[in-house]
mmCIF file of C-alpha atoms (C1' of nucleotides) in Angstrom:
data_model
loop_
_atom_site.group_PDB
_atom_site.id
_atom_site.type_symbol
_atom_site.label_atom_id
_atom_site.label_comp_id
_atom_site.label_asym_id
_atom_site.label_seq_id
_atom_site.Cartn_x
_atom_site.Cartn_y
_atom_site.Cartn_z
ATOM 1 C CA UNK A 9 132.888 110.555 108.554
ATOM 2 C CA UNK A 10 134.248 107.116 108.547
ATOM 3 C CA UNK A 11 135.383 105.614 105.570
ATOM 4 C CA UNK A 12 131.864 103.034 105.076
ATOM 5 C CA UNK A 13 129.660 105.410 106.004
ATOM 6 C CA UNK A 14 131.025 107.386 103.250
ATOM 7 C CA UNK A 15 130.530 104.760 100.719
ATOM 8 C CA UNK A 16 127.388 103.474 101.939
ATOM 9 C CA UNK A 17 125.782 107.515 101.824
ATOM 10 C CA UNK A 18 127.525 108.043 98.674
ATOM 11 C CA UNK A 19 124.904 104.287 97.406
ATOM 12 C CA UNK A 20 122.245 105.878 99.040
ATOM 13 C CA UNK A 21 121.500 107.899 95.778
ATOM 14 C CA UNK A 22 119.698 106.854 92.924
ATOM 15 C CA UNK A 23 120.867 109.139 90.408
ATOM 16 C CA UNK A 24 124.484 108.230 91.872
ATOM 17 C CA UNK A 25 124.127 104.605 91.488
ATOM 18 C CA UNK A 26 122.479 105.153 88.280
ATOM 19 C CA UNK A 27 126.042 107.556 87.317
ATOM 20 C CA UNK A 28 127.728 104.295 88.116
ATOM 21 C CA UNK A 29 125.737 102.223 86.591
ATOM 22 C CA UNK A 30 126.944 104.376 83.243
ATOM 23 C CA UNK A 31 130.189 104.586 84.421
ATOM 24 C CA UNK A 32 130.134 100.434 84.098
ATOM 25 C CA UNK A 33 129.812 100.547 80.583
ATOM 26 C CA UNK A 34 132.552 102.629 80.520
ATOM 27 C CA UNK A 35 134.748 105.356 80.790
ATOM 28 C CA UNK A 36 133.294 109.254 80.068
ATOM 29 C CA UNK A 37 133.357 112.504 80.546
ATOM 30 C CA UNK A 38 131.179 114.930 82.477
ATOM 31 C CA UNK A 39 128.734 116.388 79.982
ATOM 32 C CA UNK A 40 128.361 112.965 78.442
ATOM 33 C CA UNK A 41 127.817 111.229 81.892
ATOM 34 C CA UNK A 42 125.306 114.397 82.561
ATOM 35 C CA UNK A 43 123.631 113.810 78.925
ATOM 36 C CA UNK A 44 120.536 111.724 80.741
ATOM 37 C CA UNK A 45 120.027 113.449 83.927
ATOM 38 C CA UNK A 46 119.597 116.823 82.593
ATOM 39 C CA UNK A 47 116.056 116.313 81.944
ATOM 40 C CA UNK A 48 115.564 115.655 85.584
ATOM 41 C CA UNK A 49 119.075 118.567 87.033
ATOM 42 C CA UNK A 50 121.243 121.115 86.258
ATOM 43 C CA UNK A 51 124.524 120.691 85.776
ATOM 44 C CA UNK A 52 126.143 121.564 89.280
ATOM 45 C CA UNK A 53 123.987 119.135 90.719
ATOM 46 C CA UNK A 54 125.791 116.751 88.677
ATOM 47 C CA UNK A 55 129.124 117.996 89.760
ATOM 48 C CA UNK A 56 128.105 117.714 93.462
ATOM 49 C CA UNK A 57 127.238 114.570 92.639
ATOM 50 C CA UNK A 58 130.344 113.415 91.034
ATOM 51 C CA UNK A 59 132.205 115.230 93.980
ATOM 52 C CA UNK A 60 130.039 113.090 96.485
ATOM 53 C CA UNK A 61 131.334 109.608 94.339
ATOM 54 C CA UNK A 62 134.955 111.030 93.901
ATOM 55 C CA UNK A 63 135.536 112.040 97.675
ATOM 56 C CA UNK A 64 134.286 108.499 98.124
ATOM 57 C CA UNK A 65 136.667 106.737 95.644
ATOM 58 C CA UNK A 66 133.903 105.273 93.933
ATOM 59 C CA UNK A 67 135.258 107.250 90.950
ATOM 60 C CA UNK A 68 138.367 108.824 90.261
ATOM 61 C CA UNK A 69 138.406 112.322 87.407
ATOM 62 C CA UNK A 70 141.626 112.785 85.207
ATOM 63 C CA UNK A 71 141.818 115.733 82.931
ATOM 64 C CA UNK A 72 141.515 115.598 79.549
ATOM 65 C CA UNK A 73 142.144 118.979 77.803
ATOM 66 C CA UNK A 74 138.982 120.708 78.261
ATOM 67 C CA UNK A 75 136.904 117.541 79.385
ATOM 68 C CA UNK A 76 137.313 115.834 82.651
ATOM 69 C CA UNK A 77 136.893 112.025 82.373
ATOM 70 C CA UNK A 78 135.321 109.698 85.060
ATOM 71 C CA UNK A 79 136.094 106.577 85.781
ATOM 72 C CA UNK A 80 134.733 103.818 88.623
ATOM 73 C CA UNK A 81 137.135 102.796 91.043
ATOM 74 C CA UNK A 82 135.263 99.361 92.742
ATOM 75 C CA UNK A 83 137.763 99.570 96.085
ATOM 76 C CA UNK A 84 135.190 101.081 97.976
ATOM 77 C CA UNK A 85 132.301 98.632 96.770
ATOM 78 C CA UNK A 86 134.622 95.818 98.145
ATOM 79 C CA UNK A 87 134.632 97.137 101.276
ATOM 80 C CA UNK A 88 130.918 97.070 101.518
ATOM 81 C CA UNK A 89 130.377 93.911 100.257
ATOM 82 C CA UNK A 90 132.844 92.765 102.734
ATOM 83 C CA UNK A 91 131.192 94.627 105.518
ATOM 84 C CA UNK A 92 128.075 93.094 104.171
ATOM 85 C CA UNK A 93 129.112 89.844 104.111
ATOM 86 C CA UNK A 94 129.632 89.547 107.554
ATOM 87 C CA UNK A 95 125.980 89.392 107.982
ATOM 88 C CA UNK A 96 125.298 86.711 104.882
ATOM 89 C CA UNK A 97 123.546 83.922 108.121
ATOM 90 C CA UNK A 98 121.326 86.286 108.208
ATOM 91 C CA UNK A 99 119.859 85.585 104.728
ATOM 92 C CA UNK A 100 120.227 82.508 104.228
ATOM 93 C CA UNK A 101 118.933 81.604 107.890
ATOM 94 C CA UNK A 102 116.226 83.119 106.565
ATOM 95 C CA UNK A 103 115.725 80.558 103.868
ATOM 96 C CA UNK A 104 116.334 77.638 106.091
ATOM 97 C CA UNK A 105 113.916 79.178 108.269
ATOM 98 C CA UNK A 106 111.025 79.214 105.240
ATOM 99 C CA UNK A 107 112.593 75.604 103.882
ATOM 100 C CA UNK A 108 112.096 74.112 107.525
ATOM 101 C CA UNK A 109 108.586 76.168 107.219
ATOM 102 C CA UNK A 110 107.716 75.304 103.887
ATOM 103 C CA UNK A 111 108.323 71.462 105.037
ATOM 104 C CA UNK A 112 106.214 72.363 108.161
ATOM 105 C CA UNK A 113 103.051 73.189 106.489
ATOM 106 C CA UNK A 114 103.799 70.121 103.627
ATOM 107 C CA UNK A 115 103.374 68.105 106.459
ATOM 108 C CA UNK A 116 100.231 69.877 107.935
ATOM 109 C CA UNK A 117 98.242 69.468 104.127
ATOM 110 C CA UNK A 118 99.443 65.961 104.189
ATOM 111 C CA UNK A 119 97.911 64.971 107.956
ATOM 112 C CA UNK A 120 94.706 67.390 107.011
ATOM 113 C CA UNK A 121 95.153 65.600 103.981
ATOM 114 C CA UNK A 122 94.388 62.440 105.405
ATOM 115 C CA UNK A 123 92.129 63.449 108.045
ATOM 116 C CA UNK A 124 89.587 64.705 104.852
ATOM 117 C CA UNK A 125 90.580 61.925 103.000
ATOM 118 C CA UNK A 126 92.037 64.620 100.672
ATOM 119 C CA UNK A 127 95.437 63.946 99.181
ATOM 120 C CA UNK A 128 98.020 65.808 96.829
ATOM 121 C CA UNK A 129 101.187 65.109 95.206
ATOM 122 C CA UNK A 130 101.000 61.384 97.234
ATOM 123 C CA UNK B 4 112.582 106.843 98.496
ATOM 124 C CA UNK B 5 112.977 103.191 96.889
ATOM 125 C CA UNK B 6 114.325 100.296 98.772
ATOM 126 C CA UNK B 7 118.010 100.239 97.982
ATOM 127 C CA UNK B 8 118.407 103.921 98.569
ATOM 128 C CA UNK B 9 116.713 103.431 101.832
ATOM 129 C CA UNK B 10 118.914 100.424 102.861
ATOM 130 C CA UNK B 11 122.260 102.491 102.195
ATOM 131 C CA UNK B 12 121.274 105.079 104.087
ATOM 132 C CA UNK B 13 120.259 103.274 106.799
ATOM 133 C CA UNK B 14 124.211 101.547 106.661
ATOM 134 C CA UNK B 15 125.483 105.088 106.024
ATOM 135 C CA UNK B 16 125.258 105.522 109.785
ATOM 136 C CA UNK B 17 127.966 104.023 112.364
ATOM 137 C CA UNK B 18 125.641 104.040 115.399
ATOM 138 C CA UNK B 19 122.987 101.740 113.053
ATOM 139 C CA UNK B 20 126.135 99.702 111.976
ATOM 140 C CA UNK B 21 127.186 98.879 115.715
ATOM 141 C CA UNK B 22 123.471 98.332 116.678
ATOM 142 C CA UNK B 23 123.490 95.532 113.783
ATOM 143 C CA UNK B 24 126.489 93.969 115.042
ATOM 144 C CA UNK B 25 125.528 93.844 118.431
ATOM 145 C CA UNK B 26 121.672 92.275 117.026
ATOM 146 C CA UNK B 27 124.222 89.549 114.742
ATOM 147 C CA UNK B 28 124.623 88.530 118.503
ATOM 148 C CA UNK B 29 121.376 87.817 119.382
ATOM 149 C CA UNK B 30 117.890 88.627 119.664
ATOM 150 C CA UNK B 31 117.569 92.111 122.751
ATOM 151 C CA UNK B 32 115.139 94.469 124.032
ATOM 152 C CA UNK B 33 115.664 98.181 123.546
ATOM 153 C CA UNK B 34 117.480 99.110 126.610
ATOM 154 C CA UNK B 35 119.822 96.486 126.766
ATOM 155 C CA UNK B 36 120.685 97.248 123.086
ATOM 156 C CA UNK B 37 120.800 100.497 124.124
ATOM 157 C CA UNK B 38 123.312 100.482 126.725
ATOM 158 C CA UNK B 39 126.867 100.752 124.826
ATOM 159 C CA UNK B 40 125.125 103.928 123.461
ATOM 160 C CA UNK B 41 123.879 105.588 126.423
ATOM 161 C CA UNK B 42 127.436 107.691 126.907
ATOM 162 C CA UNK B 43 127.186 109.347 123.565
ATOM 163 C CA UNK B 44 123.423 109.790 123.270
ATOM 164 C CA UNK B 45 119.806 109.683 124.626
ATOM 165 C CA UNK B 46 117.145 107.469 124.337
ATOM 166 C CA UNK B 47 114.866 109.280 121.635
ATOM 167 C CA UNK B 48 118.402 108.960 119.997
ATOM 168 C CA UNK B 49 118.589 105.419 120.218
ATOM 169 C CA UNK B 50 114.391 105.301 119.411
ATOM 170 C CA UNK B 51 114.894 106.739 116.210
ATOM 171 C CA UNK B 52 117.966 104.969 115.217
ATOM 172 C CA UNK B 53 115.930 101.892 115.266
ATOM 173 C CA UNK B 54 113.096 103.352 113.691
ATOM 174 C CA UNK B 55 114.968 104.122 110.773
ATOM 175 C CA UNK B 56 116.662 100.251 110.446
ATOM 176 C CA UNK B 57 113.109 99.201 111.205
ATOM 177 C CA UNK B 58 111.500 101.226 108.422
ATOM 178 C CA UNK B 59 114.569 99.814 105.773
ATOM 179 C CA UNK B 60 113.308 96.131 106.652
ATOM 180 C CA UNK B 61 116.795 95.636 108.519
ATOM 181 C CA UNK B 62 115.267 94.699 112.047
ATOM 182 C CA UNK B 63 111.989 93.601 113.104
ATOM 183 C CA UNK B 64 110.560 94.464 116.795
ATOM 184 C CA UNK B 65 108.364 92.127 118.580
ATOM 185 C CA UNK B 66 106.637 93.203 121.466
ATOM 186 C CA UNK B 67 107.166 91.175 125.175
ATOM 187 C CA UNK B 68 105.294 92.337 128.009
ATOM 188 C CA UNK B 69 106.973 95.835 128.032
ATOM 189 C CA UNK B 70 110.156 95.599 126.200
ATOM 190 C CA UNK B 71 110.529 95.689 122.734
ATOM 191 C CA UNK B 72 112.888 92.570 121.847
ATOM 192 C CA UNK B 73 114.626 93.558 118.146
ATOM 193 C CA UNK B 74 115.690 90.848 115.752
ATOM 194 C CA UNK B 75 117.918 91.506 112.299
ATOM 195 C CA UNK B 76 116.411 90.370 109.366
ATOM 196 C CA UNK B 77 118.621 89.873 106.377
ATOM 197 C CA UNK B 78 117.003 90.197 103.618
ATOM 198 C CA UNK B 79 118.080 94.104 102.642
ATOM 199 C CA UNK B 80 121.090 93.523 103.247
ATOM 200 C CA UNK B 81 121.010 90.598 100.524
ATOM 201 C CA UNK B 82 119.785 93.000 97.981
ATOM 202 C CA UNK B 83 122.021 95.495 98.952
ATOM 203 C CA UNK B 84 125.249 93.081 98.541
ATOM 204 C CA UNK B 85 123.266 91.764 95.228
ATOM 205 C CA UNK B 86 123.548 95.252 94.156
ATOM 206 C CA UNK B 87 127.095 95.878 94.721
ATOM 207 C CA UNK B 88 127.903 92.056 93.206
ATOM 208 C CA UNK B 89 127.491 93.359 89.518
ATOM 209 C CA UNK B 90 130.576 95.535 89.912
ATOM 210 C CA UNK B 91 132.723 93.040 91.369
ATOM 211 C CA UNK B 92 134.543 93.019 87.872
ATOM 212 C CA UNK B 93 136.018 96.419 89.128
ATOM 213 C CA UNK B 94 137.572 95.366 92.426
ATOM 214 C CA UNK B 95 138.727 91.950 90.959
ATOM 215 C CA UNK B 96 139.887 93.545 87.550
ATOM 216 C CA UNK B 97 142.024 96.326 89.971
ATOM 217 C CA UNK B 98 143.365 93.201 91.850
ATOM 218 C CA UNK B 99 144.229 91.397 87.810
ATOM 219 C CA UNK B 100 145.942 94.668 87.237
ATOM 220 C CA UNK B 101 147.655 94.653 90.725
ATOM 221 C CA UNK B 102 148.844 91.185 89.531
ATOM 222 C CA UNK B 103 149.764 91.861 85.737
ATOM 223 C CA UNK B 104 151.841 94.646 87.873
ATOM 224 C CA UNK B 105 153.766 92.071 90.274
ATOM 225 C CA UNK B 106 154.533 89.712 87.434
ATOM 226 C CA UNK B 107 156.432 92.570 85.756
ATOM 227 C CA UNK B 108 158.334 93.695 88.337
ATOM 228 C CA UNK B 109 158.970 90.094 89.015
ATOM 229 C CA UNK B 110 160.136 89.715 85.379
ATOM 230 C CA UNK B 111 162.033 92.620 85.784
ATOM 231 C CA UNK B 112 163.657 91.578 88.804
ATOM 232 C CA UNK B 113 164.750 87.376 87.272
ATOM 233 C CA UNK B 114 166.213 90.296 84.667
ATOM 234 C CA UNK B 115 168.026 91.878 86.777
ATOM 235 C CA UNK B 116 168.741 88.652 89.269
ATOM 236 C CA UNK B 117 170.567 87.531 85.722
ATOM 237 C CA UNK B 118 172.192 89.872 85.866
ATOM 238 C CA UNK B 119 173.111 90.197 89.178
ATOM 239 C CA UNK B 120 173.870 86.479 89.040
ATOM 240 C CA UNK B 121 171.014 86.437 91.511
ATOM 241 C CA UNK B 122 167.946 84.215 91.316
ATOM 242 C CA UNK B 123 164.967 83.132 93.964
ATOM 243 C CA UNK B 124 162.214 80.039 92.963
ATOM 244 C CA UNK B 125 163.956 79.013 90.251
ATOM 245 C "C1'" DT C 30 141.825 138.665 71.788
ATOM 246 C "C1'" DT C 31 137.484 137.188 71.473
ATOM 247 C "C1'" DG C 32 134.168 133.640 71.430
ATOM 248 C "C1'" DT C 33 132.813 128.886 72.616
ATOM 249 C "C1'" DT C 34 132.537 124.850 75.217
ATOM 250 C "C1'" DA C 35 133.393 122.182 79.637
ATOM 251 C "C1'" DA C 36 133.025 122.157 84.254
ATOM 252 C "C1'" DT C 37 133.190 124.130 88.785
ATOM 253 C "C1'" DT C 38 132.288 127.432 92.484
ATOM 254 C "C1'" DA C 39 129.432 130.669 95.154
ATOM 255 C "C1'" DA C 40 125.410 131.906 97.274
ATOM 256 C "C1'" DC C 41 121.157 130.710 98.401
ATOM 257 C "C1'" DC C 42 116.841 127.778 99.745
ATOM 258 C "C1'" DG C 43 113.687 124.213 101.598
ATOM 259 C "C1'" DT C 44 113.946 119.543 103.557
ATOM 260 C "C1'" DT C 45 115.979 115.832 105.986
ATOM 261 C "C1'" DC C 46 119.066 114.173 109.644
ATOM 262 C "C1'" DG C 47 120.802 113.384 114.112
ATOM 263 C "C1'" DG C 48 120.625 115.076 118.242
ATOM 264 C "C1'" DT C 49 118.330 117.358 122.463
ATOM 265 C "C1'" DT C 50 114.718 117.857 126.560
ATOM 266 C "C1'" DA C 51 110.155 117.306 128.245
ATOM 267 C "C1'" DA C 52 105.902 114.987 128.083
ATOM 268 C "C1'" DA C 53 103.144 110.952 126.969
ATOM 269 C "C1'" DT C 54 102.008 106.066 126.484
ATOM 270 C "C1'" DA C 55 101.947 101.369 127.974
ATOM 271 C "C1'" DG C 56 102.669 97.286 130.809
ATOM 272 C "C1'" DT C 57 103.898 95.261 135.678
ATOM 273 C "C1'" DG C 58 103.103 94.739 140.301
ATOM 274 C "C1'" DC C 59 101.964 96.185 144.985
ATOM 275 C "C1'" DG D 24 94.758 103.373 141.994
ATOM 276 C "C1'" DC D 25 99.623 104.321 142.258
ATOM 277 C "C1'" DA D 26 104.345 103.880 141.528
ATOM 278 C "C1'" DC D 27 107.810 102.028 138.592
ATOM 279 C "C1'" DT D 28 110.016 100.664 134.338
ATOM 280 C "C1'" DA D 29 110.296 100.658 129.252
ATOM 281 C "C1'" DT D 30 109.793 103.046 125.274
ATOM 282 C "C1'" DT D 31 107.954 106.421 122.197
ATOM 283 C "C1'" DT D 32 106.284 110.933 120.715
ATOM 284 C "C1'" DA D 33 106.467 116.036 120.371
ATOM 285 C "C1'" DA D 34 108.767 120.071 119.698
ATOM 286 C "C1'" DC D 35 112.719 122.111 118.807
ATOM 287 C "C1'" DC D 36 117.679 123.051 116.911
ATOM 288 C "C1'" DG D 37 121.867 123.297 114.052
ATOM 289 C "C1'" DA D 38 124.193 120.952 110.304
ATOM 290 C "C1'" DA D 39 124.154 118.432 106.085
ATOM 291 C "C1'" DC D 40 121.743 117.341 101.727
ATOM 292 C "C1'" DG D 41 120.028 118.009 97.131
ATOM 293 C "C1'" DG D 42 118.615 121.207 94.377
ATOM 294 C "C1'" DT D 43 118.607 126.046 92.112
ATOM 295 C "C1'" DT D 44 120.668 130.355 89.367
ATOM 296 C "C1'" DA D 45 124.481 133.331 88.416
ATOM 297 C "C1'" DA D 46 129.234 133.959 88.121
ATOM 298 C "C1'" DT D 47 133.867 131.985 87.418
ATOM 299 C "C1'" DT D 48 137.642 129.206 85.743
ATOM 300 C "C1'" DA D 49 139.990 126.787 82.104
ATOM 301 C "C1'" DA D 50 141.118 125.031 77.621
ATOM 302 C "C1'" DC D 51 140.612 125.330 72.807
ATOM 303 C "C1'" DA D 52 139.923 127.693 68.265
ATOM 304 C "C1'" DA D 53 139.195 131.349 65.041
#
DNA sequence: TTGTTAATTAACCGTTCGGTTAAATAGTGC
DNA sequence: GCACTATTTAACCGAACGGTTAATTAACAA
């Protein structure tokens, strides 16, 4: 798999973004990163998880005696955002489009406005 | 599945990518779309591809006579890139680092220049 | 060396994904 | 109505995904 589909199926995870949502706030290790997703998984699914994020280099694992610490590596998020940004028109077209709308209709109320003899804002 | 999951998986593919670059082109019906595709898949292929980009908000298909003419709409992929933009820090910190990095090696190297007797920029 | 804690691996399971082929639906035009 | 074009739906298939439990590896500590 290419290298932004990777990243873009390794985001398409809740309880990964959520891991590096955590992983913001900080450096941890496994079982602490695991602490609030137990409720909801076992613990391998949170090491398949973590694999899925580290073969994506949205996180990168060093050892730490017993305890294997996790840290978020943004490279990868750049890349997507880039990728992303190609698109940005798109958007904000989008907001044009509903500004020159927006002005349409303002100018509808006002001539209905006027036509009623009903008025608003001048 | 929520919105933002459904968005990144929706990127996660290449085929959905290229179909999203060719739509940044311009408004097309199905089969023209389809076209660059047609080597490496089938139709039903292509039909589902855009069903799943439709479903994640990412195009829009308007019927005309008997072609289905797709548009991109931008808006998930503004949420997705509003998403990513709170860990900027990490790619921008990494970059800080990468530059904290250069000015010591350039520090070491005016050492060393001294040295050396050599010197570049003052 | 034995026990304890941290984390991963192995084997398995149901569901989703990305593709296929064949059939169906829908609009155009003679 | 019939043929033609555009597109989707249905049914199927193998591979990948997200989860499980049980077993394994690895480091520390008594």
């Amino acid at each position: 798999m290419d290298h932004l589909s990777t990243t873009f199926s390794a985001l398409s995870d809740p309880t990964r973004r959520a891991m590096l949502a955590r992983l913001s706030k900080g450096e941890t290790h496994v079982s602490e990163l695991a602490k609030p997703f137990l409720k909801d998984m076992s613990l391998p699914a949170i090491t398949k998880h973590l694999k899925v994020l580290e073969s994506a280099g949205l996180i990168t694992k060093t050892r730490d005696a017993q305890w294997r610490s996790c840290r978020i590596n943004g490279t990868p998020l750049k890349e997507a955002t880039d990728w992303i940004e190609q698109y940005r028109t798109f958007w904000e077209e989008s907001l044009d489009r509903l500004g020159e709308y927006l002005k349409t209709i303002q100018a509808e109320k006002k001539t209905k406005g006027k036509k009623h003899g009903k008025k608003r804002n001048g």
